[in-house]
CSV table of C-alpha atoms in Angstrom, one decimal:
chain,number,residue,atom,x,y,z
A,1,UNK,CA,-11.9,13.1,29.5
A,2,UNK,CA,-15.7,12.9,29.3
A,3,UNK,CA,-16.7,16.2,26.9
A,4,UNK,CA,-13.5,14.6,24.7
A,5,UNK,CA,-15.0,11.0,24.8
A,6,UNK,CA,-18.4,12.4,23.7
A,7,UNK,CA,-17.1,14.9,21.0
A,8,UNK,CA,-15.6,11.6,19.6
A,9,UNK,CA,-18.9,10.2,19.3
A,10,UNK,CA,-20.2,12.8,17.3
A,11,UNK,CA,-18.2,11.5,14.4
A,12,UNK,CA,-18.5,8.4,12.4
A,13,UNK,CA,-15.6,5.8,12.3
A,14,UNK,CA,-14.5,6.5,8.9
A,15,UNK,CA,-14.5,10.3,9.8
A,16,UNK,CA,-12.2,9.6,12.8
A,17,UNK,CA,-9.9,7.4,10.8
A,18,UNK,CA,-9.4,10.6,8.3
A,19,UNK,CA,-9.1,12.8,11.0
A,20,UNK,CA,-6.1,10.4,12.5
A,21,UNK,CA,-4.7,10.1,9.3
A,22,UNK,CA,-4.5,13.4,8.6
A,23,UNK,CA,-3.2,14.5,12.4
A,24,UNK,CA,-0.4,12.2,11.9
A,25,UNK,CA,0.4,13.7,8.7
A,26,UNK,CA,0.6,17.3,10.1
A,27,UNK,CA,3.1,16.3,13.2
A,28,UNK,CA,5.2,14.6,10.8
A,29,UNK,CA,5.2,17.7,8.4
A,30,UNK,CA,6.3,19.9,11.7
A,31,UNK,CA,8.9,17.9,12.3
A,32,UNK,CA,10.6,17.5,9.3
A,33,UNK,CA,10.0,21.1,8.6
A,34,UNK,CA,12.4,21.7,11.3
A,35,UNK,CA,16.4,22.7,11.0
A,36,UNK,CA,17.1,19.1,12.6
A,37,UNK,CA,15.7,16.9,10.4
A,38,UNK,CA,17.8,18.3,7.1
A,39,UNK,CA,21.1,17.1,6.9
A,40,UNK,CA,22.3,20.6,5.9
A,41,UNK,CA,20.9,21.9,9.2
A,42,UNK,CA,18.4,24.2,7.3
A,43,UNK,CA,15.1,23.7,7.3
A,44,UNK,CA,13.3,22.7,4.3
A,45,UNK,CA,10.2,24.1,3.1
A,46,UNK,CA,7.2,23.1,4.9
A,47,UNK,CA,5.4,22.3,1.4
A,48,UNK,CA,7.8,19.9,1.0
A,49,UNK,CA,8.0,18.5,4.7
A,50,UNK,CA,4.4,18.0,4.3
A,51,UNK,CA,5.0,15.9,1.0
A,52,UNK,CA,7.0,14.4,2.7
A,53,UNK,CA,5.2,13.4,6.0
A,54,UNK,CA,2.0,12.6,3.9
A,55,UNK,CA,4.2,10.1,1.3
A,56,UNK,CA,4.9,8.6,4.3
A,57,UNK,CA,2.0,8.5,6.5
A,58,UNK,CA,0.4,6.6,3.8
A,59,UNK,CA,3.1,4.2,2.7
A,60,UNK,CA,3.6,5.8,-0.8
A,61,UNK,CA,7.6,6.7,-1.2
A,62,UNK,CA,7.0,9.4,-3.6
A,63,UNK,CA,9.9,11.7,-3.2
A,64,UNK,CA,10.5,15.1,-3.9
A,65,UNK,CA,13.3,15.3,-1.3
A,66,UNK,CA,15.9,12.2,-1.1
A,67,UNK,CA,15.5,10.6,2.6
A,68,UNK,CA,19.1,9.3,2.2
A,69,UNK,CA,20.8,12.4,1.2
A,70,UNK,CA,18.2,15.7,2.1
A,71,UNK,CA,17.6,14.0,5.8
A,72,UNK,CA,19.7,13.8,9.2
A,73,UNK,CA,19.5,10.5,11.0
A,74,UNK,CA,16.6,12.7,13.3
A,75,UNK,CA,14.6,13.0,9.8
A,76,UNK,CA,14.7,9.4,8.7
A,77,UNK,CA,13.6,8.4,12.0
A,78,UNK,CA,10.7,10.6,11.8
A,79,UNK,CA,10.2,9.1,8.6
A,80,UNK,CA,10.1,5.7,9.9
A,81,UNK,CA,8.4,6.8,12.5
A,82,UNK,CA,5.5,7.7,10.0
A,83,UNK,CA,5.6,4.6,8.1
A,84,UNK,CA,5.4,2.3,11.2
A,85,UNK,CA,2.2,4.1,12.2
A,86,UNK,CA,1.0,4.9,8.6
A,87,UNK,CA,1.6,0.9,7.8
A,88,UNK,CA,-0.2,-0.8,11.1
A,89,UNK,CA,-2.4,1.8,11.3
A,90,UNK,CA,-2.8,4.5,14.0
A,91,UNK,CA,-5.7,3.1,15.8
A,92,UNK,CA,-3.7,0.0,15.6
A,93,UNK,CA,-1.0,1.7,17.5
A,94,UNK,CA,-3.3,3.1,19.9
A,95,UNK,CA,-4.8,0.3,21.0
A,96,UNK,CA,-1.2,-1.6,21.9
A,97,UNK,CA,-0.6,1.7,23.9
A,98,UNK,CA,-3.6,0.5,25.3
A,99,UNK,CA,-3.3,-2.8,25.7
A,100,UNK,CA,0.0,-1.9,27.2
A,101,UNK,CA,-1.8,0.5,29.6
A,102,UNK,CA,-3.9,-2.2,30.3
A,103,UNK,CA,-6.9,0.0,29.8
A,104,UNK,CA,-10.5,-1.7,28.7
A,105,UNK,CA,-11.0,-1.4,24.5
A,106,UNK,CA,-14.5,0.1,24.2
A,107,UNK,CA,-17.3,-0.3,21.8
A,108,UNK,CA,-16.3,2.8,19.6
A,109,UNK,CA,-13.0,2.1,19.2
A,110,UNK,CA,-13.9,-1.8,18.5
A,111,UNK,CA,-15.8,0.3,15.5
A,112,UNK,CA,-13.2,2.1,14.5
A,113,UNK,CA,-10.5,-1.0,14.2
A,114,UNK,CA,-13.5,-3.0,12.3
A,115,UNK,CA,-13.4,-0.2,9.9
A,116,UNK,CA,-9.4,0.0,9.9
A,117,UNK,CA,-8.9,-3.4,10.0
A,118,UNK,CA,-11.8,-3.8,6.6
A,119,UNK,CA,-13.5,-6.4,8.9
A,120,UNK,CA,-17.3,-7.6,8.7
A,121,UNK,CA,-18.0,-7.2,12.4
A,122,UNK,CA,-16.3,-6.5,15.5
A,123,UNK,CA,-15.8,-10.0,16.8
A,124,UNK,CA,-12.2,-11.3,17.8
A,125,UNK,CA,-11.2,-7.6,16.5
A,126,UNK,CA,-9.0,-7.1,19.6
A,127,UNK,CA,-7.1,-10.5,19.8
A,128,UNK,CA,-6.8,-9.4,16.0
A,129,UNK,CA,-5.0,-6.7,16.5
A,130,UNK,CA,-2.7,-8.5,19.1
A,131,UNK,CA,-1.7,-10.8,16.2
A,132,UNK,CA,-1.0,-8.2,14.2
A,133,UNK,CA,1.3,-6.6,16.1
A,134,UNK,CA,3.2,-9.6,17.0
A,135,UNK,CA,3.3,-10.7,13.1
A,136,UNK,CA,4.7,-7.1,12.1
A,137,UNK,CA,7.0,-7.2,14.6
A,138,UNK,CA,8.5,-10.0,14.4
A,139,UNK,CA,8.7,-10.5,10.4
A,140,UNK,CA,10.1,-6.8,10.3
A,141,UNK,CA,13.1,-7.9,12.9
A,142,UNK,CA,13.8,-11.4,11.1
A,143,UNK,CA,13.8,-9.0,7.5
A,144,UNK,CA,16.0,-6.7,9.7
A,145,UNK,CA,18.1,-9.1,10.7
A,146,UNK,CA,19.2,-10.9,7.3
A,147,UNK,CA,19.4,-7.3,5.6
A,148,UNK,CA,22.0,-6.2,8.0
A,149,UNK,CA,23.9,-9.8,8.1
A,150,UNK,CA,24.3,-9.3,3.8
A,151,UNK,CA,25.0,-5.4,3.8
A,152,UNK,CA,27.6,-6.2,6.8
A,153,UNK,CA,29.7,-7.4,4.0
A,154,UNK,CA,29.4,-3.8,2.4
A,155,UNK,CA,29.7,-1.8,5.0
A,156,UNK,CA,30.3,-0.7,8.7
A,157,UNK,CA,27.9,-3.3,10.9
A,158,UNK,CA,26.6,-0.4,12.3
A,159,UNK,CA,25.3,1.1,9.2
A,160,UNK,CA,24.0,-2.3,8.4
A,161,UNK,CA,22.4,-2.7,11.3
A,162,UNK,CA,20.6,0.9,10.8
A,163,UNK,CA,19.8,-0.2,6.8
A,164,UNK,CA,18.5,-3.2,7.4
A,165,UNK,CA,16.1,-1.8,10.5
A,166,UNK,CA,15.1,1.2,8.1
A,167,UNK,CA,14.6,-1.2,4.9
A,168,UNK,CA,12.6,-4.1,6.9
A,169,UNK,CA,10.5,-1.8,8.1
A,170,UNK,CA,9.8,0.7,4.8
A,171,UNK,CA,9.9,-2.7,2.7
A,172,UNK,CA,7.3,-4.7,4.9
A,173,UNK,CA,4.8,-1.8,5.2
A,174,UNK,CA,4.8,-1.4,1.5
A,175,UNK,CA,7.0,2.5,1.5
A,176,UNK,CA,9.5,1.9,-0.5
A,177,UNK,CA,11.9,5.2,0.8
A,178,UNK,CA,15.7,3.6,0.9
A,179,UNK,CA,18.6,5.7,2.1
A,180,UNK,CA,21.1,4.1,-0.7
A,181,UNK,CA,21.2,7.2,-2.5
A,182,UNK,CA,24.0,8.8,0.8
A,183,UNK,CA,26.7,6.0,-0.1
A,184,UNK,CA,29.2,7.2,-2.4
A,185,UNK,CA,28.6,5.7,-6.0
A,186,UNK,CA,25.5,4.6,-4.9
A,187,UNK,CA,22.5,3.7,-7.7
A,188,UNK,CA,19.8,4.5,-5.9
A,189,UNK,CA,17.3,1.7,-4.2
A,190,UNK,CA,18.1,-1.9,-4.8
A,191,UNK,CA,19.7,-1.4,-8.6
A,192,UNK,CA,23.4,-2.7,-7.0
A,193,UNK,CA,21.8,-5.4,-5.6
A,194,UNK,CA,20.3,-7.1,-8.7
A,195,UNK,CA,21.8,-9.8,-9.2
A,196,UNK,CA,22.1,-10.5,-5.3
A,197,UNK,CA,19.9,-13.2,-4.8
A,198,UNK,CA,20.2,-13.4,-1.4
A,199,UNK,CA,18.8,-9.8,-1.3
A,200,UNK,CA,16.6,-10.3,-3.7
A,201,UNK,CA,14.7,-13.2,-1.9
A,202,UNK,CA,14.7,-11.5,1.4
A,203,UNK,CA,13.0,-8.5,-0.3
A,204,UNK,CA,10.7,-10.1,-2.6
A,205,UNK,CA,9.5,-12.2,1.1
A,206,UNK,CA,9.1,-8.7,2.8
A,207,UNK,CA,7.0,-7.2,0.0
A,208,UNK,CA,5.1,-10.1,-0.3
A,209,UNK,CA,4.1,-10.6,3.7
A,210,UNK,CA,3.5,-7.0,3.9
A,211,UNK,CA,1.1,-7.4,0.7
A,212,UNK,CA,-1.5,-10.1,1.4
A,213,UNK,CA,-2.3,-8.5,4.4
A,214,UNK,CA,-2.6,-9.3,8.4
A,215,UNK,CA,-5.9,-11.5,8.1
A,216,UNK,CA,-3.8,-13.8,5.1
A,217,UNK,CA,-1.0,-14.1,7.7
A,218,UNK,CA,-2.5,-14.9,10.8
A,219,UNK,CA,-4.9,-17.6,8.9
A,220,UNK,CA,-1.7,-19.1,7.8
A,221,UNK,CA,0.2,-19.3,11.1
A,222,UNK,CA,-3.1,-21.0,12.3
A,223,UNK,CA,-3.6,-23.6,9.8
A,224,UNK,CA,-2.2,-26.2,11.4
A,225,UNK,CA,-3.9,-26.1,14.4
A,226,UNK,CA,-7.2,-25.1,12.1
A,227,UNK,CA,-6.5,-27.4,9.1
A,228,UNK,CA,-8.5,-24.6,6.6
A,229,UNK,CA,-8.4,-21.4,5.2
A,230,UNK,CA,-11.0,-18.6,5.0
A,231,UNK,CA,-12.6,-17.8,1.4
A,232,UNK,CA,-10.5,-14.7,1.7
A,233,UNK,CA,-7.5,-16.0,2.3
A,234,UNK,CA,-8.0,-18.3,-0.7
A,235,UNK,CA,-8.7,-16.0,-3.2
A,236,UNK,CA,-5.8,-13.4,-2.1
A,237,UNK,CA,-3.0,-15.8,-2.0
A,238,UNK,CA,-4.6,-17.2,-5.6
A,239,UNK,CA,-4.9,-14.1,-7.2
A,240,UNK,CA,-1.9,-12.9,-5.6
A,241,UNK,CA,0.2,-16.0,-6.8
A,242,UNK,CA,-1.3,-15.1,-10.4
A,243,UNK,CA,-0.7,-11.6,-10.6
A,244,UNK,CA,3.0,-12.2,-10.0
A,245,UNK,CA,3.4,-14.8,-12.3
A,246,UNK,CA,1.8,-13.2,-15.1
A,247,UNK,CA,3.8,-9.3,-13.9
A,248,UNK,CA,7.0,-11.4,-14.3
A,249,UNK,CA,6.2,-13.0,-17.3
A,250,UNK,CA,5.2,-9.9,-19.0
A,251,UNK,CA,8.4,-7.6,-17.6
A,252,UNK,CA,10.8,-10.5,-18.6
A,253,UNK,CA,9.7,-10.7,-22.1
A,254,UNK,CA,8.9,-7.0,-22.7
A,255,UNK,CA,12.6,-5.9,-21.5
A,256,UNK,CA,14.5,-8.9,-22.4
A,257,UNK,CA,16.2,-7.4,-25.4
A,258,UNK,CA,16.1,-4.1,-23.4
A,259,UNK,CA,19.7,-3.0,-23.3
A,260,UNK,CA,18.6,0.0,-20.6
A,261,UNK,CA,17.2,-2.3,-18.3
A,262,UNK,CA,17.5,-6.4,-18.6
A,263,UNK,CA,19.4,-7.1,-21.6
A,264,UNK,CA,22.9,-6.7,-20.0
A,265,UNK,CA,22.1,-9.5,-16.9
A,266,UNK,CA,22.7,-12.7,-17.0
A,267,UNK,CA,19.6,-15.2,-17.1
A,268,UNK,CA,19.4,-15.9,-13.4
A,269,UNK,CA,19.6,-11.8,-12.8
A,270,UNK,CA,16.9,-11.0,-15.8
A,271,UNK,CA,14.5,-14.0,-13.3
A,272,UNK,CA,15.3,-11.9,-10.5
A,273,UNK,CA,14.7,-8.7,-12.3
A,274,UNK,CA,11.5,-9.7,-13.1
A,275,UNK,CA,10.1,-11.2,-10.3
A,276,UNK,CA,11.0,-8.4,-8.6
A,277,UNK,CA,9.8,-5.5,-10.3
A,278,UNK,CA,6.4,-7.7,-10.8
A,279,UNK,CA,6.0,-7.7,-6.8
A,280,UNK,CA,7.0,-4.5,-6.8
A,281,UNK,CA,4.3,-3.0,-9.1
A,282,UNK,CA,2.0,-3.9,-6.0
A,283,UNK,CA,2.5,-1.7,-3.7
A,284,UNK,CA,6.6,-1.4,-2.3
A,285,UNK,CA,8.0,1.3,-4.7
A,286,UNK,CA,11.8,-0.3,-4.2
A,287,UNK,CA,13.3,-1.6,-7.8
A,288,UNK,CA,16.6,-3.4,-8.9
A,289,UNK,CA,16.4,-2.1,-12.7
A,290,UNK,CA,15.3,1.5,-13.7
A,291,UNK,CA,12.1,1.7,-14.2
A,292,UNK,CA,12.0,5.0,-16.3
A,293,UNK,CA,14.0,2.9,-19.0
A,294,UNK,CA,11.4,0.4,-18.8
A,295,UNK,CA,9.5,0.4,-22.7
A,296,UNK,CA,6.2,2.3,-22.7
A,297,UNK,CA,4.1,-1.1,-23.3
A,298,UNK,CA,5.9,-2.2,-19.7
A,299,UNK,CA,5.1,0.7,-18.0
A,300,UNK,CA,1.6,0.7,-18.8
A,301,UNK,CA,1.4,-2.9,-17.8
A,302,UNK,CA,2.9,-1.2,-14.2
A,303,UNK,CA,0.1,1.3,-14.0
A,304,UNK,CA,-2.5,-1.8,-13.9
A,305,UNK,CA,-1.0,-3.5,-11.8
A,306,UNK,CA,0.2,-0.5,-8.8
A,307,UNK,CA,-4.0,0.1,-9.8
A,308,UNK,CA,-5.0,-3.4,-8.7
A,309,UNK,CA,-2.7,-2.9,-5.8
A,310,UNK,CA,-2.5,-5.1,-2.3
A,311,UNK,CA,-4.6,-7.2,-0.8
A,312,UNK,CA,-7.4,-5.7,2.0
A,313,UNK,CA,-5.6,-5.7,6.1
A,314,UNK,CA,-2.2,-4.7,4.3
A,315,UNK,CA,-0.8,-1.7,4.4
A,316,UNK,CA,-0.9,-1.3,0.0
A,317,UNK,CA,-3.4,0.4,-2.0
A,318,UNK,CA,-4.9,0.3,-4.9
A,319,UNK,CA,-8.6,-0.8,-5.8
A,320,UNK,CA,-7.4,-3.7,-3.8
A,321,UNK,CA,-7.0,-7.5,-5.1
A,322,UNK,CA,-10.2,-9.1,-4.1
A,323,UNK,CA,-12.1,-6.0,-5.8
A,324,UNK,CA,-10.0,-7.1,-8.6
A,325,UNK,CA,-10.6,-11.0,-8.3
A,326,UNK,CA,-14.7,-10.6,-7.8
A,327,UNK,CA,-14.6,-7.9,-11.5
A,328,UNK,CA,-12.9,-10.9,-13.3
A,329,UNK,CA,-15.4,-13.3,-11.3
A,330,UNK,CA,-18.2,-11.1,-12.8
A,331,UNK,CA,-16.9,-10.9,-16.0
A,332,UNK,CA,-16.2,-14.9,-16.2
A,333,UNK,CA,-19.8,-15.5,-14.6
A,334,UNK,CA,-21.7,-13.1,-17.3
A,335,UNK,CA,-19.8,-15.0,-20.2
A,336,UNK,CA,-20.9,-18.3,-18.5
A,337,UNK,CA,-24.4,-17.5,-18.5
A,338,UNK,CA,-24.5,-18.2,-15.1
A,339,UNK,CA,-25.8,-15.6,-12.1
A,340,UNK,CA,-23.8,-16.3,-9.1
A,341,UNK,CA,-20.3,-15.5,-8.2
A,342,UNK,CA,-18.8,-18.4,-7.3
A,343,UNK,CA,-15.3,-19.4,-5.7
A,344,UNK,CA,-13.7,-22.4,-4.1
A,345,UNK,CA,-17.8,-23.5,-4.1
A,346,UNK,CA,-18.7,-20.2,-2.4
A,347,UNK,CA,-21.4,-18.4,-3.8
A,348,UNK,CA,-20.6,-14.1,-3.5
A,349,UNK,CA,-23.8,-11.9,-1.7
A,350,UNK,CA,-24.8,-9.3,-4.2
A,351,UNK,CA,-23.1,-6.5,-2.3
A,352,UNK,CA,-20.0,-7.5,-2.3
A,353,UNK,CA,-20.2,-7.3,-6.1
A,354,UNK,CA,-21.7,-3.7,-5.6
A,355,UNK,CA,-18.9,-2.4,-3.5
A,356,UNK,CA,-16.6,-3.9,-5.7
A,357,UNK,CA,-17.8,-2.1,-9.0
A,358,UNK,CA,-18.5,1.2,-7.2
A,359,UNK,CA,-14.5,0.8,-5.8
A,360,UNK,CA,-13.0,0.3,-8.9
A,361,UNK,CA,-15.2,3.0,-10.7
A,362,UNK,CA,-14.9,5.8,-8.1
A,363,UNK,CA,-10.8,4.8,-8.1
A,364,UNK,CA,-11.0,5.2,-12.0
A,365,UNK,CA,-12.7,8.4,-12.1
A,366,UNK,CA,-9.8,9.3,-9.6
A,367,UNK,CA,-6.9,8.3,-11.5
A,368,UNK,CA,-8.2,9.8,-14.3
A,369,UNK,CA,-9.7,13.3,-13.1
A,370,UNK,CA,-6.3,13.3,-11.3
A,371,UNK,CA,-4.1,12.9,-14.3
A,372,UNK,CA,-5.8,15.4,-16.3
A,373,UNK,CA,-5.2,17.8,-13.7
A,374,UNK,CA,-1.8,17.0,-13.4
A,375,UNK,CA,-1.3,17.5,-17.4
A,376,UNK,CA,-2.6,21.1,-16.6
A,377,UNK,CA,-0.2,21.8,-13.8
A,378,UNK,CA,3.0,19.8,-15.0
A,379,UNK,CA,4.7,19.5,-18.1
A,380,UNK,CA,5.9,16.1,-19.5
A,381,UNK,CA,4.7,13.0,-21.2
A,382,UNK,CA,1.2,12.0,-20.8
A,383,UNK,CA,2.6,8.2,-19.7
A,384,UNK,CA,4.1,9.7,-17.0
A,385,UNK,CA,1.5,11.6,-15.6
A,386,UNK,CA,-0.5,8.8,-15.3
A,387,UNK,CA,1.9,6.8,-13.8
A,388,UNK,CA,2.4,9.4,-11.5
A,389,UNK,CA,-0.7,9.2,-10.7
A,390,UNK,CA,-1.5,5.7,-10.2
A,391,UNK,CA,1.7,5.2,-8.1
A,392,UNK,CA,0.3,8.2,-5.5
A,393,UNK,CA,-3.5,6.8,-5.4
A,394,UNK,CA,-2.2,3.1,-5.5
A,395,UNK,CA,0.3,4.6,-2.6
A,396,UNK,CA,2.9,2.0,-4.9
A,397,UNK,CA,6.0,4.7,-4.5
A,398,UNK,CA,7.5,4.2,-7.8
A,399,UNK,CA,8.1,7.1,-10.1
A,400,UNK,CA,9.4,7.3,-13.5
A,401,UNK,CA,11.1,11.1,-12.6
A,402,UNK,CA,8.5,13.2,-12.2
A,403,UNK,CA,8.0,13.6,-8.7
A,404,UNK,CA,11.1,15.5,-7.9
A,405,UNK,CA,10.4,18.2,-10.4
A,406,UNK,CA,6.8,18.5,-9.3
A,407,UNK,CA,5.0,22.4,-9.1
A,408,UNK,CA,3.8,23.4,-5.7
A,409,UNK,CA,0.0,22.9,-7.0
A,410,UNK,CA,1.4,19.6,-8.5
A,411,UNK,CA,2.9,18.6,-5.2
A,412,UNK,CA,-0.9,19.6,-3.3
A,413,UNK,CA,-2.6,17.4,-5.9
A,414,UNK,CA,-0.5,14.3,-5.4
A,415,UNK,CA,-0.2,14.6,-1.4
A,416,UNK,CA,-4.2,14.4,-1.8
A,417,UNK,CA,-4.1,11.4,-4.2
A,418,UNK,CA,-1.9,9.6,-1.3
A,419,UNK,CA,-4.0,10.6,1.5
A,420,UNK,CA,-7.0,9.2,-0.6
A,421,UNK,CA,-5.6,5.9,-2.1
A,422,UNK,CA,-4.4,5.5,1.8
A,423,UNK,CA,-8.2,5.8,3.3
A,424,UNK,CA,-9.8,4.7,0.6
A,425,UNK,CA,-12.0,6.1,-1.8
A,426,UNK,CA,-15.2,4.5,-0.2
A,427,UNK,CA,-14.3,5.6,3.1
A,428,UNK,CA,-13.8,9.0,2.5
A,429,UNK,CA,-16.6,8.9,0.6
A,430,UNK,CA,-18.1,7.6,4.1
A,431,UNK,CA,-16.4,10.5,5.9
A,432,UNK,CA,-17.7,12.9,4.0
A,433,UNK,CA,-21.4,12.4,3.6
A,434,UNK,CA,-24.0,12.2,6.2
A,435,UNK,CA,-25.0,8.7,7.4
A,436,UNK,CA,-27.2,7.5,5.0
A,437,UNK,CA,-31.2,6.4,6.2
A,438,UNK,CA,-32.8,2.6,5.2
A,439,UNK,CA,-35.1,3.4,2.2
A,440,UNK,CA,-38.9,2.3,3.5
A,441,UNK,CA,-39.9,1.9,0.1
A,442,UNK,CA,-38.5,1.0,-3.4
A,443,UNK,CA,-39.5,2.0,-6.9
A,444,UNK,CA,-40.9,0.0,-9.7
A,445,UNK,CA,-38.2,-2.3,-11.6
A,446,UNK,CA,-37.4,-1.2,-15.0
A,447,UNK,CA,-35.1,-2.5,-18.0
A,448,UNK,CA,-32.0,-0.6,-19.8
A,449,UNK,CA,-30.7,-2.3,-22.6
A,450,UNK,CA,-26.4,-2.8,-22.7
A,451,UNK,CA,-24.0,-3.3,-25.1
């Protein structure tokens, strides 16, 4: 137990949360590689099992394989399996096997849920985590619970019991695999369910909890015993109220008169549509309309927003919100003539800005590096590679048809773009490089001229 606890030492937090990552993904791609986990009873290949596993290890829903129809009940298990721990987190599962084991949380492992958890320090990290646990759970068995009341009405309670445990659970950790496509005449993901808006109201609440992150939650729950909310809180829930909006403004009017897509609903169900597929974009991968009939102006609007992605403590991708909010802060501050950053009368430390720009350029350079390859390896329209792409690194799930006819080189390239958007650029980044020294001296200032 010692020589393991001291090889863990050697590496540096965001090395060991790669390392988990990427164990988890590799026992999940074992066991759906195996005869039991196909419906057919044969095995499917393992490059696809690892898809697969790694899809949803990180919360994607990219599919080359349908989890309704290609998987026995063992399969989607393991598959929700791998989006409970992919969503929470694995060191967050290993520390409520710890808590339950009532064993002491050391100073490493305080690290390493700091880093999981994007945290400044590693105060309070533990009775974070409890929260989190307790908020998951609970909100994914209330989501359960109201999913399976509705689809009772359509079909056997004990199916609707299973499909509304499976959907909670894929919908609140941001996954967005459904198992719709195994009933007869089925559409595929929400599409029958449109107009619902009972359904629609439930989901749209799921995607949205499971969005703005653990820290947003559990300063909400306490704000009445608090009577404030942090800075971060603040600008997620603004920017998050925003993006929506604006996502269903833009969807509605782009595919109002869109007789593939909303120009056959009636005016409540073209609301619905829209708010939907705006919350959506974010991070969930589930849809009520098909989004490969969306037009091409629509669908690049949905590449920048599945780029902007989730808030930080979720389980979505992306460059992440608040990376998001503090570029537009920059850009809004520069045009001001003013220096600072400043929101709800708080003034932003210079790094944060740093972070933020090197995120979002290191994320661009992905997406686009990654899309060029795939234009190599795959043939089809340059929009969808992109959105391809974008949907794996921002682990959003939604696909405009491409995935399932993926090449085996294609299939490597976007399991890596998943396990990537999942860490986080910056942290493998972090992973991968030596710990960096402090600088004893710095060099002379000089002047570049821009624009």
């Amino acid at each position: 137990m010692g020589k393991k606890r001291r090889i863990l030492v050697r590496f540096t937090p965001p090395q060991i949360l790669a390392l988990g990552i990427l164990a988890i993904i590799l026992i999940g791609s074992v066991l759906l590689s195996l005869p039991a986990a196909s419906s057919t009873g044969e095995p499917i290949s393992y490059l696809d099992a690892f898809f697969m596993s790694t899809s949803a290890a990180c919360v994607t829903g990219l599919s080359v394989l349908n989890a309704g129809v290609h998987f026995s009940l063992f399969g989607q298990i393991v598959i929700l399996m791998l989006v409970q721990v992919g969503g929470l987190g694995f060191m967050t599962m290993a520390t409520l096997i710890a808590l339950v084991l009532r064993k002491r949380i050391t100073l490493k492992e305080r690290l390493l849920l700091q880093e999981a958890m994007n945290q400044g320090s590693v105060e309070g990290i533990v009775r974070l985590i409890r929260k989190v646990l307790t908020y998951a759970l609970a909100i994914e068995l209330a989501g359960a619970v109201l999913l399976a009341v509705r689809w009772a009405f359509d079909m056997p309670l004990g199916q609707a019991v299973y499909f509304g445990v499976f959907h909670s659970i894929s919908i609140f950790n941001n996954a967005g695999f459904d198992l719709f496509s195994s009933l007869p005449g089925a559409q595929g993901s929400l599409m029958a369910y449109v107009n619902d808006a009972y359904v629609n109201i439930v989901v749209i609440g799921l995607m949205i909890l499971g969005g703005i992150g653990f820290i947003v939650i559990a300063d909400l729950l306490d704000f009445k015993r608090t009577r404030k909310l942090t800075l971060h809180s603040k600008v997620v829930l603004t920017a998050t109220g925003l993006l929506i909006l604006l996502g269903s403004v833009v969807v509605f009017i782009f595919e109002y008169t869109n007789p593939l897509t909303m120009q056959p609903l009636s005016l409540p169900g073209k609301i619905f549509a829209a708010f939907f597929q705006s919350a959506t974009t974010r991070s969930t991968g589930m849809n009520t309309i098909d989004i490969e009939s969306f037009r091409q102006a629509t669908q690049f609007f949905v590449i920048i927003l599945m780029f902007i992605g989730a808030a930080p403590g979720s389980a979505g991708g992306g460059i992440k919100i608040t990376t998001f909010a503090i570029l537009l802060g920059a850009v809004i501050t520069m045009v001001r003539g003013k220096e600072d950053i400043v929101f709800f009368r708080k003034r932003l430390p210079e790094e944060r800005i740093y972070k933020a720009t090197t995120l979002t350029l290191a994320s661009l350079i992905l997406v686009v590096t990654g899309t060029m390859i795939l234009s190599v390896l795959q043939d089809g329209p340059f929009i969808k590679m992109l959105f391809e792409v974008t949907s794996a690194f921002g682990t959003a799930g939604i696909s405009l048809g491409l995935t399932p006819e993926l090449t085996s080189p294609s299939k490597v390239l976007m399991a890596i773009l998943m396990f990537v958007g999942r860490l986080g650029p910056l942290t493998l980044a972090y992973a991968l490089t030596p710990k960096g020294t402090k600088e004893l001296y710095r060099y002379p200032e000089g002047k570049i001229t821009i624009g």
